Short mmCIF file of C-alpha atoms and ligand atoms in Angstrom, two decimals:
data_model
loop_
_atom_site.label_atom_id
_atom_site.label_comp_id
_atom_site.label_asym_id
_atom_site.label_seq_id
_atom_site.Cartn_x
_atom_site.Cartn_y
_atom_site.Cartn_z
CA MET A 1 -15.51 -10.57 -17.14
CA ILE A 2 -14.02 -14.03 -17.55
CA LYS A 3 -10.31 -14.15 -16.71
CA THR A 4 -7.55 -16.64 -16.04
CA CYS A 5 -4.41 -16.69 -13.98
CA TYR A 6 -1.18 -16.77 -16.01
CA VAL A 7 1.85 -19.02 -15.79
CA ALA A 8 4.58 -17.21 -17.74
CA GLY A 9 2.08 -15.87 -20.27
CA ASN A 10 0.04 -19.08 -20.55
CA PRO A 11 -3.56 -18.80 -19.40
CA VAL A 12 -4.34 -21.31 -16.66
CA LYS A 13 -7.28 -23.49 -17.66
CA THR A 14 -8.71 -25.45 -14.76
CA ASP A 15 -12.17 -26.30 -13.50
CA ALA A 16 -11.51 -24.49 -10.24
CA VAL A 17 -12.95 -21.01 -10.54
CA ARG A 18 -13.19 -18.05 -8.21
CA GLU A 19 -16.22 -15.82 -8.53
CA VAL A 20 -15.56 -12.18 -7.71
CA ARG A 21 -18.69 -10.44 -6.49
CA SER A 22 -19.39 -6.78 -5.78
CA PRO A 23 -19.33 -6.05 -2.05
CA TYR A 24 -22.10 -3.52 -2.70
CA ASP A 25 -24.82 -5.63 -4.33
CA ASN A 26 -23.27 -9.10 -4.64
CA ARG A 27 -23.53 -9.02 -8.44
CA LEU A 28 -21.02 -11.16 -10.29
CA VAL A 29 -18.13 -8.94 -11.42
CA GLY A 30 -16.01 -11.66 -12.92
CA THR A 31 -14.66 -15.18 -12.70
CA LEU A 32 -11.08 -16.32 -12.54
CA THR A 33 -9.62 -19.79 -13.03
CA LEU A 34 -7.53 -20.89 -10.06
CA CYS A 35 -4.11 -22.51 -9.83
CA ASP A 36 -2.68 -25.34 -7.79
CA HIS A 37 0.82 -26.32 -6.72
CA THR A 38 1.76 -27.65 -10.19
CA HIS A 39 1.19 -24.19 -11.66
CA LEU A 40 3.45 -22.66 -9.03
CA GLU A 41 6.16 -25.15 -9.94
CA MET A 42 5.78 -24.34 -13.65
CA ALA A 43 5.93 -20.60 -12.94
CA ILE A 44 9.13 -20.91 -10.90
CA GLU A 45 10.77 -23.12 -13.53
CA ALA A 46 9.82 -20.76 -16.37
CA ALA A 47 11.18 -17.74 -14.48
CA LEU A 48 14.46 -19.49 -13.65
CA LYS A 49 14.88 -20.79 -17.21
CA GLY A 50 14.58 -17.18 -18.30
CA GLY A 51 14.58 -15.78 -21.82
CA LYS A 52 15.49 -12.58 -23.59
CA LYS A 53 17.52 -10.39 -21.24
CA LEU A 54 16.13 -6.89 -21.14
CA SER A 55 18.36 -3.86 -21.65
CA ARG A 56 17.62 -0.70 -19.69
CA TYR A 57 15.98 0.71 -22.79
CA ASP A 58 13.82 -2.43 -23.17
CA ARG A 59 12.62 -2.08 -19.57
CA PHE A 60 11.95 1.61 -20.02
CA SER A 61 9.96 0.93 -23.21
CA ILE A 62 7.83 -1.82 -21.65
CA LEU A 63 6.98 0.24 -18.57
CA ASP A 64 6.27 3.33 -20.63
CA LYS A 65 4.12 1.40 -23.09
CA THR A 66 2.20 -0.12 -20.16
CA ARG A 67 1.63 3.40 -18.84
CA GLN A 68 0.23 4.49 -22.21
CA LEU A 69 -2.02 1.41 -22.46
CA LEU A 70 -3.24 2.00 -18.91
CA MET A 71 -4.28 5.54 -19.84
CA GLU A 72 -6.07 4.29 -22.96
CA ARG A 73 -8.03 1.84 -20.77
CA LYS A 74 -8.27 3.86 -17.61
CA ASP A 75 -12.06 3.62 -17.49
CA LEU A 76 -11.96 -0.18 -17.61
CA PHE A 77 -9.38 -0.25 -14.82
CA ALA A 78 -11.25 2.21 -12.64
CA GLN A 79 -14.53 0.34 -13.14
CA THR A 80 -12.89 -2.98 -12.32
CA ILE A 81 -11.21 -1.64 -9.17
CA SER A 82 -14.50 -0.14 -8.01
CA ALA A 83 -16.62 -3.17 -8.87
CA GLU A 84 -14.44 -5.79 -7.22
CA SER A 85 -13.50 -3.78 -4.11
CA GLY A 86 -16.59 -1.62 -3.54
CA LEU A 87 -14.42 1.51 -3.54
CA ALA A 88 -16.17 4.61 -4.87
CA ILE A 89 -15.50 5.10 -8.59
CA ARG A 90 -13.90 8.48 -7.88
CA GLU A 91 -11.35 6.71 -5.65
CA ALA A 92 -10.77 4.10 -8.34
CA VAL A 93 -10.12 6.83 -10.93
CA TYR A 94 -7.63 8.39 -8.51
CA GLU A 95 -5.96 5.02 -7.98
CA THR A 96 -5.57 4.52 -11.72
CA GLY A 97 -3.82 7.91 -11.88
CA ARG A 98 -1.46 6.82 -9.10
CA ALA A 99 -0.66 3.63 -11.02
CA HIS A 100 0.18 5.82 -14.02
CA ASP A 101 2.68 7.72 -11.89
CA VAL A 102 4.28 4.54 -10.58
CA LEU A 103 4.84 3.34 -14.16
CA LEU A 104 6.13 6.76 -15.22
CA PHE A 105 8.65 6.99 -12.38
CA ALA A 106 9.74 3.36 -12.70
CA ALA A 107 10.31 3.84 -16.44
CA MET A 108 12.39 6.96 -15.76
CA GLU A 109 14.38 5.28 -12.98
CA SER A 110 15.09 2.21 -15.11
CA LEU A 111 17.37 4.38 -17.26
CA LYS A 112 19.49 5.61 -14.34
CA ASP A 113 22.58 4.23 -12.68
CA ASP A 114 22.99 4.75 -8.97
CA GLY A 115 26.56 3.50 -8.58
CA GLN A 116 29.01 5.12 -6.17
CA ILE A 117 32.76 5.62 -6.38
CA PHE A 118 35.07 5.46 -3.36
CA SER A 119 38.61 6.73 -3.87
CA CYS A 120 40.87 4.71 -1.59
CA ASP A 121 43.72 7.22 -1.07
CA ILE A 122 41.80 9.25 1.50
CA SER A 123 43.62 8.18 4.66
CA PRO A 124 47.20 7.38 5.65
CA ASN A 125 46.18 3.72 5.31
CA GLY A 126 44.81 4.10 1.80
CA LYS A 127 46.25 3.25 -1.58
CA ALA A 128 45.82 4.27 -5.18
CA ARG A 129 42.68 2.33 -5.99
CA LYS A 130 38.99 3.08 -6.54
CA ILE A 131 36.04 1.01 -5.38
CA PHE A 132 32.89 1.14 -7.49
CA THR A 133 29.37 -0.09 -6.78
CA LEU A 134 26.77 -1.43 -9.14
CA ARG A 135 23.43 -3.09 -8.62
CA GLU A 136 22.54 -6.54 -9.91
CA PRO A 137 18.98 -7.89 -10.01
CA VAL A 138 18.03 -10.71 -7.65
CA GLY A 139 17.05 -13.92 -9.44
CA LEU A 140 13.35 -14.23 -8.69
CA ALA A 141 10.82 -12.28 -6.60
CA ALA A 142 7.55 -13.32 -4.96
CA CYS A 143 5.15 -10.39 -4.57
CA ILE A 144 2.07 -10.77 -2.37
CA THR A 145 -0.48 -7.96 -2.22
CA PRO A 146 -3.59 -6.96 -0.20
CA PHE A 147 -7.08 -5.97 -1.32
CA ASN A 148 -7.25 -2.33 -0.33
CA HIS A 149 -5.68 -0.74 -3.42
CA PRO A 150 -6.21 -3.55 -5.93
CA LEU A 151 -4.12 -1.95 -8.69
CA ASN A 152 -1.75 0.36 -6.86
CA GLN A 153 -0.42 -2.24 -4.42
CA VAL A 154 0.35 -4.55 -7.33
CA ILE A 155 1.98 -1.94 -9.55
CA HIS A 156 4.12 -0.72 -6.60
CA LYS A 157 5.77 -4.14 -6.61
CA LEU A 158 5.74 -5.10 -10.30
CA ALA A 159 7.01 -1.83 -11.77
CA PRO A 160 10.14 -1.53 -9.56
CA ALA A 161 10.96 -5.25 -9.96
CA LEU A 162 10.60 -5.11 -13.74
CA ALA A 163 12.50 -1.80 -13.87
CA VAL A 164 15.59 -3.62 -12.56
CA GLY A 165 14.95 -6.77 -14.61
CA VAL A 166 13.69 -9.12 -11.90
CA PRO A 167 11.12 -11.81 -12.84
CA VAL A 168 8.10 -11.89 -10.53
CA ILE A 169 5.57 -14.41 -9.33
CA LEU A 170 2.61 -12.33 -8.22
CA LYS A 171 0.01 -13.53 -5.73
CA PRO A 172 -2.69 -10.83 -5.57
CA SER A 173 -5.48 -10.73 -2.98
CA GLU A 174 -8.19 -13.32 -3.60
CA LYS A 175 -10.70 -10.56 -2.85
CA THR A 176 -9.57 -8.26 -5.68
CA PRO A 177 -7.69 -10.31 -8.29
CA LEU A 178 -9.26 -8.94 -11.48
CA SER A 179 -7.38 -5.62 -11.57
CA ALA A 180 -4.13 -7.55 -11.09
CA VAL A 181 -4.91 -9.90 -13.98
CA LEU A 182 -5.86 -6.97 -16.25
CA LEU A 183 -2.51 -5.37 -15.41
CA THR A 184 -0.70 -8.64 -16.12
CA GLU A 185 -2.29 -8.73 -19.58
CA LEU A 186 -1.32 -5.10 -20.16
CA LEU A 187 2.32 -5.83 -19.34
CA TYR A 188 2.41 -8.79 -21.75
CA GLU A 189 0.80 -6.63 -24.42
CA ALA A 190 3.43 -3.96 -23.82
CA GLY A 191 6.11 -6.49 -24.69
CA LEU A 192 7.12 -7.97 -21.34
CA PRO A 193 8.74 -11.36 -22.02
CA HIS A 194 6.38 -13.93 -20.57
CA TYR A 195 8.93 -15.62 -18.30
CA MET A 196 9.19 -12.31 -16.39
CA LEU A 197 5.72 -12.53 -14.85
CA SER A 198 3.32 -15.17 -13.59
CA THR A 199 0.13 -14.22 -11.75
CA LEU A 200 -1.26 -17.00 -9.59
CA LEU A 201 -4.25 -17.32 -7.36
CA GLY A 202 -5.23 -20.45 -5.48
CA PRO A 203 -5.45 -21.98 -2.02
CA THR A 204 -3.02 -20.37 0.44
CA GLY A 205 -1.48 -23.76 1.26
CA GLU A 206 -0.78 -24.46 -2.43
CA ILE A 207 0.40 -21.07 -3.71
CA ALA A 208 1.22 -18.37 -1.14
CA GLU A 209 2.79 -20.47 1.62
CA PRO A 210 5.01 -22.66 -0.59
CA LEU A 211 6.00 -19.54 -2.57
CA VAL A 212 7.19 -17.82 0.61
CA LYS A 213 9.19 -20.86 1.74
CA ASP A 214 10.69 -21.85 -1.62
CA PRO A 215 14.51 -21.51 -1.54
CA ARG A 216 14.56 -20.62 -5.25
CA ILE A 217 12.80 -17.34 -4.44
CA ASP A 218 15.35 -14.64 -3.55
CA ILE A 219 12.98 -12.03 -2.16
CA VAL A 220 9.46 -11.95 -0.76
CA SER A 221 7.90 -8.51 -1.05
CA PHE A 222 4.71 -8.51 0.99
CA THR A 223 2.09 -5.88 1.77
CA GLY A 224 -0.76 -6.82 4.07
CA SER A 225 -1.73 -7.45 7.66
CA VAL A 226 0.61 -7.70 10.63
CA ALA A 227 -0.49 -11.28 11.36
CA VAL A 228 0.33 -12.59 7.88
CA GLY A 229 3.49 -10.45 7.67
CA LYS A 230 4.86 -11.92 10.88
CA LYS A 231 4.03 -15.42 9.68
CA ILE A 232 5.98 -14.73 6.49
CA ALA A 233 8.92 -13.40 8.54
CA ALA A 234 8.89 -16.66 10.51
CA THR A 235 8.63 -19.01 7.53
CA ALA A 236 10.50 -17.37 4.64
CA GLY A 237 13.89 -18.73 5.62
CA TYR A 238 17.17 -17.41 4.23
CA LYS A 239 16.03 -14.75 1.77
CA LYS A 240 15.30 -11.04 1.56
CA VAL A 241 11.91 -10.09 3.03
CA ILE A 242 10.18 -6.74 2.64
CA LEU A 243 7.13 -6.27 4.85
CA GLU A 244 4.69 -3.36 4.54
CA LEU A 245 2.14 -4.02 7.26
CA GLY A 246 -0.74 -2.39 9.06
CA GLY A 247 -1.00 1.06 10.56
CA ASN A 248 -2.89 3.06 13.15
CA ASP A 249 -1.88 6.53 12.06
CA PRO A 250 -2.67 9.62 14.13
CA LEU A 251 -3.60 13.08 12.90
CA ILE A 252 -2.39 15.36 15.70
CA ILE A 253 -4.08 18.75 15.83
CA LEU A 254 -2.24 21.33 17.95
CA GLU A 255 -3.77 24.33 19.66
CA ASP A 256 -2.39 26.74 17.04
CA ALA A 257 -3.62 24.71 14.05
CA ASP A 258 -5.43 26.29 11.12
CA MET A 259 -8.86 24.87 11.99
CA ASP A 260 -10.24 24.60 8.44
CA LYS A 261 -7.12 22.78 7.34
CA ALA A 262 -7.32 20.42 10.34
CA VAL A 263 -10.96 19.64 9.60
CA LEU A 264 -10.30 18.92 5.92
CA LEU A 265 -7.27 16.72 6.65
CA ALA A 266 -9.15 14.81 9.34
CA ALA A 267 -12.05 14.07 6.98
CA GLU A 268 -9.92 13.22 3.95
CA GLY A 269 -7.59 11.07 6.03
CA SER A 270 -10.36 9.17 7.80
CA PHE A 271 -12.91 8.64 5.05
CA ARG A 272 -11.10 8.50 1.67
CA ASN A 273 -10.86 4.99 0.19
CA SER A 274 -13.53 3.95 2.73
CA GLY A 275 -10.84 4.36 5.41
CA GLN A 276 -9.10 1.31 3.95
CA ARG A 277 -5.62 2.69 3.56
CA CYS A 278 -2.73 1.50 5.64
CA THR A 279 -2.04 5.22 6.18
CA ALA A 280 -5.63 6.32 6.77
CA VAL A 281 -6.15 8.56 9.79
CA LYS A 282 -7.21 6.03 12.40
CA ARG A 283 -6.91 8.30 15.46
CA ILE A 284 -7.65 12.03 15.59
CA LEU A 285 -5.72 13.51 18.53
CA VAL A 286 -6.92 17.05 19.28
CA HIS A 287 -5.65 19.54 21.87
CA GLU A 288 -8.28 19.57 24.64
CA LYS A 289 -8.74 23.34 24.44
CA ILE A 290 -9.84 23.28 20.78
CA LYS A 291 -11.80 20.03 20.68
CA ASP A 292 -15.24 21.62 20.78
CA ALA A 293 -14.39 24.11 18.03
CA PHE A 294 -12.89 21.32 15.95
CA LEU A 295 -15.89 19.03 16.40
CA GLU A 296 -18.37 21.72 15.46
CA LYS A 297 -16.76 22.07 12.02
CA PHE A 298 -15.76 18.43 11.63
CA LEU A 299 -19.32 17.16 12.04
CA VAL A 300 -20.45 19.45 9.23
CA LYS A 301 -17.56 18.34 7.01
CA ALA A 302 -18.18 14.64 7.72
CA LYS A 303 -21.71 14.98 6.28
CA GLU A 304 -20.15 15.77 2.87
CA TYR A 305 -18.75 12.22 2.71
CA ASN A 306 -21.91 10.53 1.53
CA CYS A 307 -21.78 6.78 1.29
CA GLY A 308 -23.61 4.65 -1.23
CA ASP A 309 -23.41 2.99 -4.64
CA PRO A 310 -19.71 2.84 -5.56
CA ALA A 311 -20.52 3.18 -9.28
CA ASP A 312 -22.22 6.55 -8.75
CA PRO A 313 -19.74 9.36 -9.52
CA ASP A 314 -21.30 11.45 -6.73
CA THR A 315 -20.58 8.82 -4.05
CA ARG A 316 -17.63 9.81 -1.84
CA VAL A 317 -17.45 6.62 0.25
CA GLY A 318 -18.15 3.16 -1.13
CA THR A 319 -18.29 -0.08 0.82
CA VAL A 320 -15.59 -1.71 2.85
CA ILE A 321 -14.28 -4.96 1.41
CA ASP A 322 -17.14 -7.20 2.57
CA GLU A 323 -20.02 -7.44 4.98
CA GLY A 324 -17.89 -9.27 7.54
CA ALA A 325 -15.47 -6.32 7.64
CA ALA A 326 -18.38 -3.89 8.10
CA ILE A 327 -19.82 -5.98 10.93
CA HIS A 328 -16.39 -6.02 12.58
CA LEU A 329 -16.25 -2.22 12.40
CA GLU A 330 -19.72 -1.99 13.94
CA ASP A 331 -18.53 -4.23 16.78
CA VAL A 332 -15.43 -2.12 17.37
CA VAL A 333 -17.63 0.99 17.65
CA LYS A 334 -20.00 -0.80 20.05
CA LYS A 335 -17.07 -1.82 22.26
CA ALA A 336 -15.80 1.77 22.42
CA VAL A 337 -19.31 2.99 23.28
CA ALA A 338 -19.48 0.41 26.08
CA GLN A 339 -16.28 2.00 27.41
CA GLY A 340 -17.81 5.47 27.41
CA ALA A 341 -17.31 6.74 23.85
CA LYS A 342 -20.13 8.52 22.03
CA VAL A 343 -21.09 8.23 18.36
CA LEU A 344 -21.70 11.78 17.12
CA SER A 345 -22.54 11.00 13.50
CA GLY A 346 -22.85 8.10 11.07
CA GLY A 347 -22.33 4.52 12.14
CA LYS A 348 -25.28 3.00 10.31
CA ARG A 349 -24.48 -0.21 8.43
CA THR A 350 -26.22 -1.71 5.41
CA GLY A 351 -24.48 -4.83 4.15
CA ALA A 352 -20.87 -3.86 3.45
CA LEU A 353 -21.67 -0.14 3.52
CA ILE A 354 -20.83 1.63 6.74
CA GLU A 355 -21.42 5.33 7.10
CA PRO A 356 -18.44 7.53 7.95
CA THR A 357 -18.57 7.51 11.73
CA VAL A 358 -17.37 10.20 14.14
CA ILE A 359 -16.79 8.88 17.66
CA ASP A 360 -15.98 11.19 20.56
CA ASN A 361 -14.50 10.56 24.03
CA VAL A 362 -12.77 7.42 22.86
CA PRO A 363 -10.78 5.91 25.73
CA ARG A 364 -7.07 5.52 25.19
CA ASP A 365 -7.23 1.76 25.57
CA ALA A 366 -10.21 1.20 23.21
CA GLU A 367 -9.69 -1.45 20.54
CA MET A 368 -10.07 1.16 17.79
CA VAL A 369 -7.17 3.08 19.35
CA MET A 370 -4.81 0.20 20.06
CA LYS A 371 -5.53 -1.93 16.96
CA GLU A 372 -6.09 -1.18 13.30
CA SER A 373 -9.70 -0.42 12.36
CA PHE A 374 -9.80 -0.67 8.58
CA GLY A 375 -12.80 1.46 7.68
CA PRO A 376 -14.30 4.98 7.73
CA LEU A 377 -14.10 5.55 11.48
CA ALA A 378 -12.92 8.83 13.00
CA PRO A 379 -12.15 8.30 16.71
CA ILE A 380 -11.52 11.57 18.57
CA LEU A 381 -9.14 11.66 21.54
CA THR A 382 -7.75 14.68 23.39
CA PHE A 383 -4.32 15.54 24.75
CA LYS A 384 -3.24 18.24 27.17
CA ASP A 385 0.19 19.25 25.88
CA ILE A 386 2.85 18.23 23.38
CA ASP A 387 4.50 15.66 25.67
CA ASP A 388 1.11 14.03 26.12
CA ALA A 389 0.40 14.09 22.34
CA ILE A 390 3.74 12.44 21.56
CA ALA A 391 3.26 9.78 24.26
CA LEU A 392 -0.29 9.07 23.08
CA SER A 393 0.77 8.91 19.47
CA ASN A 394 3.60 6.48 20.26
CA SER A 395 1.43 4.31 22.53
CA THR A 396 0.40 1.65 20.01
CA SER A 397 2.41 -1.19 18.49
CA PHE A 398 2.24 0.45 15.03
CA GLY A 399 4.67 2.93 13.49
CA LEU A 400 3.65 3.63 9.91
CA SER A 401 2.95 7.33 9.37
CA SER A 402 1.48 10.41 11.00
CA GLY A 403 0.17 13.90 10.31
CA VAL A 404 0.62 16.97 12.51
CA VAL A 405 -1.42 20.15 12.03
CA THR A 406 0.42 23.17 13.40
CA ASN A 407 1.78 26.54 12.35
CA ASN A 408 4.57 26.41 14.92
CA MET A 409 7.86 25.26 13.40
CA GLU A 410 9.45 24.41 16.75
CA HIS A 411 6.57 22.11 17.59
CA ALA A 412 6.65 20.59 14.12
CA ILE A 413 10.32 19.74 14.53
CA ARG A 414 9.71 18.08 17.90
CA PHE A 415 7.14 15.77 16.32
CA VAL A 416 9.46 14.97 13.40
CA LYS A 417 12.14 14.00 15.90
CA GLU A 418 10.06 12.20 18.52
CA LEU A 419 7.31 10.27 16.75
CA LYS A 420 8.26 6.59 16.36
CA VAL A 421 6.99 6.22 12.80
CA GLY A 422 8.25 5.91 9.24
CA THR A 423 6.81 9.28 8.11
CA VAL A 424 5.78 12.58 9.70
CA ASN A 425 3.76 14.90 7.44
CA ILE A 426 3.33 18.45 8.73
CA ASN A 427 0.01 20.01 7.66
CA GLU A 428 -0.81 16.96 5.54
CA VAL A 429 -2.53 13.63 5.95
CA PRO A 430 -0.33 10.72 7.03
CA GLY A 431 -0.87 9.11 3.63
CA TYR A 432 0.70 11.95 1.64
CA ARG A 433 3.56 10.83 -0.58
CA ILE A 434 4.67 10.78 -4.18
CA GLU A 435 5.09 7.38 -5.75
CA SER A 436 8.87 7.55 -5.87
CA SER A 437 9.52 8.86 -2.34
CA PRO A 438 10.58 6.36 0.36
CA PHE A 439 7.60 4.82 2.10
CA GLY A 440 7.21 2.30 4.91
CA GLY A 441 6.93 1.85 8.65
CA ILE A 442 8.66 0.59 11.76
CA LYS A 443 7.54 -1.40 14.83
CA ASP A 444 4.63 -3.67 13.81
CA SER A 445 4.14 -1.66 10.59
CA GLY A 446 7.30 -2.98 8.98
CA LEU A 447 10.99 -3.66 9.30
CA GLY A 448 12.03 -0.17 8.27
CA ILE A 449 12.96 -1.27 4.76
CA LYS A 450 11.26 1.23 2.52
CA GLU A 451 9.26 0.91 -0.67
CA GLY A 452 8.28 3.67 -3.09
CA VAL A 453 9.64 3.21 -6.62
CA ILE A 454 13.28 4.10 -5.94
CA GLU A 455 13.70 2.22 -2.65
CA ALA A 456 11.77 -0.79 -3.97
CA MET A 457 14.10 -0.95 -6.98
CA LYS A 458 17.02 -1.11 -4.54
CA GLY A 459 15.23 -3.88 -2.64
CA PHE A 460 15.04 -6.02 -5.77
CA THR A 461 18.82 -5.80 -6.31
CA TYR A 462 22.09 -6.75 -4.64
CA VAL A 463 24.91 -4.23 -4.44
CA LYS A 464 28.13 -5.50 -5.97
CA THR A 465 31.40 -3.68 -5.40
CA PHE A 466 34.45 -3.95 -7.60
CA SER A 467 37.76 -2.18 -7.32
CA LEU A 468 40.49 -1.20 -9.75
CA PRO A 469 44.00 0.16 -9.41
CA TRP A 470 43.76 3.87 -10.17
P1 NAP B 501 -3.86 -9.94 4.45
O1 NAP B 501 -5.03 -10.68 4.93
O2 NAP B 501 -2.60 -9.99 5.24
O3 NAP B 501 -3.58 -10.48 2.96
C1 NAP B 501 -2.54 -9.94 2.18
C2 NAP B 501 -2.08 -10.98 1.18
O4 NAP B 501 -1.46 -12.06 1.88
C3 NAP B 501 -3.20 -11.58 0.36
O5 NAP B 501 -2.77 -11.75 -0.97
C4 NAP B 501 -3.42 -12.91 1.04
O6 NAP B 501 -3.95 -13.89 0.21
C5 NAP B 501 -2.00 -13.28 1.41
N1 NAP B 501 -1.85 -14.31 2.43
C6 NAP B 501 -2.78 -14.73 3.33
N2 NAP B 501 -2.25 -15.70 4.13
C7 NAP B 501 -0.98 -15.89 3.71
C8 NAP B 501 0.07 -16.73 4.13
N3 NAP B 501 -0.08 -17.61 5.14
N4 NAP B 501 1.26 -16.66 3.51
C9 NAP B 501 1.43 -15.79 2.49
N5 NAP B 501 0.47 -14.95 2.04
C10 NAP B 501 -0.72 -15.00 2.64
O7 NAP B 501 -4.17 -8.39 4.24
P2 NAP B 501 -5.48 -7.74 3.61
O8 NAP B 501 -6.59 -7.92 4.57
O9 NAP B 501 -5.63 -8.17 2.19
O10 NAP B 501 -5.03 -6.19 3.54
C11 NAP B 501 -5.24 -5.27 4.56
C12 NAP B 501 -3.98 -5.08 5.38
O11 NAP B 501 -2.92 -4.63 4.57
C13 NAP B 501 -4.16 -3.99 6.44
O12 NAP B 501 -3.58 -4.42 7.65
C14 NAP B 501 -3.37 -2.81 5.87
O13 NAP B 501 -2.91 -1.90 6.82
C15 NAP B 501 -2.25 -3.53 5.19
N6 NAP B 501 -1.61 -2.66 4.20
C16 NAP B 501 -0.36 -2.17 4.45
C17 NAP B 501 0.23 -1.28 3.55
C18 NAP B 501 1.61 -0.73 3.79
O14 NAP B 501 2.20 -0.25 2.83
N7 NAP B 501 2.12 -0.74 5.00
C19 NAP B 501 -0.45 -0.92 2.40
C20 NAP B 501 -1.72 -1.44 2.18
C21 NAP B 501 -2.30 -2.30 3.08
P3 NAP B 501 -5.52 -14.18 0.14
O15 NAP B 501 -6.16 -12.92 -0.32
O16 NAP B 501 -5.62 -15.27 -0.85
O17 NAP B 501 -5.93 -14.57 1.54
#
């Protein structure tokens, strides 16, 4: 696949090329021409110059047409996601379905108003007026996305921005840019005016960093690591910033849990998407009295998550993003073992493939507990009671999401109230959501400003109030 970046619809033709290779077998998946600072300048100028203003119906039609085109080419998208990221093809098919939903919901939402009315004669100090709110699009957005869901991360920024009529300069991950470029082409084909979208890839110092700092950009919407997110927070200057950062989500299994459900959620949460989800289960916290019973079933279940060739429809777990990431995961496991943990299954690495790994007796201060391990690791820790589980869960710097497995409503409510996270899912994996529900974390996982189609649309707008005598 030979692709280019795009400056407002114009293919970028330079000699600088990025080769995208499969993390599984290093075969060439595609090439992409790269941009430099002059392309960034052209993209900003084209977006600010603007063009045809889009009505709500125009925006609906473009998003809906993109959704239809995506479904027509879903195999190409799934194959591209899988090839460039190493994710199993079944995960890539699932991701394409999620992208469909994002487009569907954004198209639907683009038709709706969310204004409020405040009557002013509601106190002795009031008068006969009404105050109304409406939302106006910001001028220009910079969207920067990570590698782990090459299509879904991008669509979760583009669709809400375009739904409210905001032009975007997109900087996808250099590791997985091809899905983003395919989507860019789909949007143009669906009728998106070219000034509304530029997709740029190039050296960080020439594209991403100047983009973040540029005063002509009104909002930076970023999803990625804590380190880069905090750098963006420090350098963006006077503009809106949305940060969706890392996670270290627990699955908390209480004594009364339905064991089969707990086992399934633990495996799905830890191993799906090669464990490379911000909301993957990265710590399994089990009540000490049921740990042995849990492990007996979990080790059997973990065997079902075979890892291998991502293109094989029977593969459940593909590679992680590259060999370096797999080596890092191996190291993290070795460090935990040196602290007394025990690998019960998996753990073997071949290139960028790392087998789903179940690790028992993981100390509470192990790196894989305190930091984010972005891969198919399932560290098991125990707790003695609910106070202990809540304290253990809250003991890291992250606060993205969580899952609690229990049949006791009183306990469930305590966790909802006391976990310091953006989401608590009872009897579900931490990652459960629909594409339009509010999503995002607190503490090091984010600033508490949510995404998800509806909240992200709000993020790309300013609220204006006006009042009238009434
Ligand atoms: P990353 O290294 O932070 O990169 C994310 C994006 O930032 C990439 O496009 C990257 O470009 C760009 N970037 C790098 N340095 C930059 C700088 N100085 N200024 C501006 N942009 C810069 O993250 P990743 O490794 O791709 O993704 C994995 C991380 O994302 C994990 O921590 C995961 O938890 C997090 N994540 C969070 C969520 C959420 O919703 N909370 C969702 C998914 C993933 P290059 O690729 O060109 O370096």
